[in-house]
Short mmCIF file of C-alpha atoms in Angstrom, two decimals:
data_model
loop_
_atom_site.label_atom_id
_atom_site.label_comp_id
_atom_site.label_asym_id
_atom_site.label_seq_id
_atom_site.Cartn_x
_atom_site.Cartn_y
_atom_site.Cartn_z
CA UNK A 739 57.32 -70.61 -120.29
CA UNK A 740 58.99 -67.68 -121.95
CA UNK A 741 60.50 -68.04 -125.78
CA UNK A 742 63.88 -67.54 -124.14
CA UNK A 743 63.66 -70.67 -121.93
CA UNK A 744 62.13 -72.66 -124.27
CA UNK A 745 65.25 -71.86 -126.71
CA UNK A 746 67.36 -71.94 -123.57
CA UNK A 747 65.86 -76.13 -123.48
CA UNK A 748 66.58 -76.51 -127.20
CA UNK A 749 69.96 -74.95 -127.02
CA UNK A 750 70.80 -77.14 -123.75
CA UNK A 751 69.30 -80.44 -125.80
CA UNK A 752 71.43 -79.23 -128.62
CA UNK A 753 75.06 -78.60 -126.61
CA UNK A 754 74.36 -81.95 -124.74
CA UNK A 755 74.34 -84.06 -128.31
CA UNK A 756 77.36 -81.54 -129.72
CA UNK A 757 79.23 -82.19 -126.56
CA UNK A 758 79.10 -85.45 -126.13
CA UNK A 759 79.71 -86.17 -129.73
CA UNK A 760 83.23 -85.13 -129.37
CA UNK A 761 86.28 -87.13 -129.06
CA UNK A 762 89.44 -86.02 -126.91
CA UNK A 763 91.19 -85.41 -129.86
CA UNK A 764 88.23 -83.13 -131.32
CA UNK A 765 87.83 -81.59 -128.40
CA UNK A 766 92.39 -81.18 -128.51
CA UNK A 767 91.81 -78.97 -131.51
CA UNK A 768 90.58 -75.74 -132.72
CA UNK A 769 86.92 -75.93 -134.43
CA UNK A 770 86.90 -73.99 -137.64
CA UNK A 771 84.45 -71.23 -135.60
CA UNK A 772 87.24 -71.32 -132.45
CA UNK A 773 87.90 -67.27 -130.89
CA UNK A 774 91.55 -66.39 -131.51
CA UNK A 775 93.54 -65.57 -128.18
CA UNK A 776 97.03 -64.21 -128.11
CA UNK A 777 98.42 -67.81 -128.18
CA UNK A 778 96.46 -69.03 -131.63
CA UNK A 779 93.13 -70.63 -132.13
CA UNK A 780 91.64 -71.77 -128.58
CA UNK A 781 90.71 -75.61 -128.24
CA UNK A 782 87.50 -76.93 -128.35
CA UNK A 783 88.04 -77.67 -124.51
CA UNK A 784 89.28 -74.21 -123.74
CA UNK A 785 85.89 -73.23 -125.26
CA UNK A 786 84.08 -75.04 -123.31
CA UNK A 787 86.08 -74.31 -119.93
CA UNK A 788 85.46 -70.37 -121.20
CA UNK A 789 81.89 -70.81 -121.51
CA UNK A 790 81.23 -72.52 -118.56
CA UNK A 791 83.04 -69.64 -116.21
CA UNK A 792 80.86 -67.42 -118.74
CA UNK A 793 77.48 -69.37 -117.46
CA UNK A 794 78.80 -69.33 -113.97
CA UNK A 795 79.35 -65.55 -113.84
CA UNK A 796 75.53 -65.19 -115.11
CA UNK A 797 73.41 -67.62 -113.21
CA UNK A 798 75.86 -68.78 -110.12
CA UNK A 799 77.46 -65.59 -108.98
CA UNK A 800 80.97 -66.27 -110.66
CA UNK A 801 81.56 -69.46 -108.57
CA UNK A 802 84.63 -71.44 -109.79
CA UNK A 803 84.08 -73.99 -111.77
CA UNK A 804 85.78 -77.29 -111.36
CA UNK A 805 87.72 -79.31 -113.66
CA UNK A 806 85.75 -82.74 -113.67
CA UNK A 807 87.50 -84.13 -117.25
CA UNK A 808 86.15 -84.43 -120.82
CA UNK A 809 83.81 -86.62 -119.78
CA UNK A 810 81.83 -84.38 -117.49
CA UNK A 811 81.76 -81.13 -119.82
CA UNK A 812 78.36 -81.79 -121.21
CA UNK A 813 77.13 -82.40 -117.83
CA UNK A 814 78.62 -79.21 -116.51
CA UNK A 815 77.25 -77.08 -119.44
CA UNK A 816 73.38 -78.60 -118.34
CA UNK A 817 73.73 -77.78 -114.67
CA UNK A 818 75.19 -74.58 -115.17
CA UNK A 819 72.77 -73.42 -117.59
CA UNK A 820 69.69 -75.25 -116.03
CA UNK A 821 71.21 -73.17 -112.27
CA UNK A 822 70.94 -69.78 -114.57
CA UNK A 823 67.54 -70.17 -115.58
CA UNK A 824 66.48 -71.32 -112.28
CA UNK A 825 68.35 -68.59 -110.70
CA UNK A 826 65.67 -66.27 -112.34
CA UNK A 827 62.53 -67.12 -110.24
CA UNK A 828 62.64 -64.96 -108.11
CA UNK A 829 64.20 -62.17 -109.96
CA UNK A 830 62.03 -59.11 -111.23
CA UNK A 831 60.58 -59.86 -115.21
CA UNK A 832 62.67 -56.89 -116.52
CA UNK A 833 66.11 -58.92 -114.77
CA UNK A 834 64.71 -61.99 -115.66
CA UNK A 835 64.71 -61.73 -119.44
CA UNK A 836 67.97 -60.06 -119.01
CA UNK A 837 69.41 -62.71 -117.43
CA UNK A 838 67.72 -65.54 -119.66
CA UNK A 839 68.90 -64.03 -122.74
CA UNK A 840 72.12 -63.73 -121.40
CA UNK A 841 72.46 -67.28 -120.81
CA UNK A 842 70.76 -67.84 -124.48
CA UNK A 843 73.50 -65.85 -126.04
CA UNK A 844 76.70 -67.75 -124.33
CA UNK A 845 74.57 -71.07 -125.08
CA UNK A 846 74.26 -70.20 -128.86
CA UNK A 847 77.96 -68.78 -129.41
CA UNK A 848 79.29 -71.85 -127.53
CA UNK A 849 77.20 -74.20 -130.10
CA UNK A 850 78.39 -72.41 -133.15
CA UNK A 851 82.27 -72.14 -131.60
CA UNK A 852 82.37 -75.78 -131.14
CA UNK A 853 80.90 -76.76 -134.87
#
């Protein structure tokens, strides 16, 4: 196992408990780390919705992703990111590591967004 999957793991283990640790109305507002859009500060759940279109787009060729409810976002951040990594198997080393990191690097600024 490469260090980027095994952070990939951690950051998955981590997202899961940060996820799920949210209430609707946490999840309502802005986190104190939320990206700015033309309208204000974006939700917690718009972050999530934008990072999950962001993991889609690198490990499951930009398929739409749907909108189960609050109550399935931690479960769609797992498969999507779990999809990614496996989508590297059979992909050259060089495009592998690109691929994992890139997945590493939406993981980790979707952790620190939502604290």
């Amino acid at each position: 196992m490469s260090t980027a999957e095994a952070d990939l793991e951690t950051e998955v283990r981590r997202l899961r408990i940060r996820i799920i640790g949210l209430n609707p109305r946490q999840l309502a507002e802005a986190g104190p780390n939320s990206p700015a859009t033309d309208a204000g500060t974006m939700s917690r759940r718009g972050t999530i919705t934008e990072a999950l279109a962001q993991f889609s787009s690198i490990g499951s060729d930009g398929r739409s992703v749907p909108d189960l409810g609050d109550q399935s976002l931690a479960d769609q951040v797992v498969v999507l990111i779990e999809d990614g990594m496996a989508s590297t198997k059979a992909l050259p080393e060089e495009s592998r590591q690109e691929r994992l990191e890139a997945l590493l690097e939406t993981a980790i600024r979707l952790r620190r967004e939502l604290a």
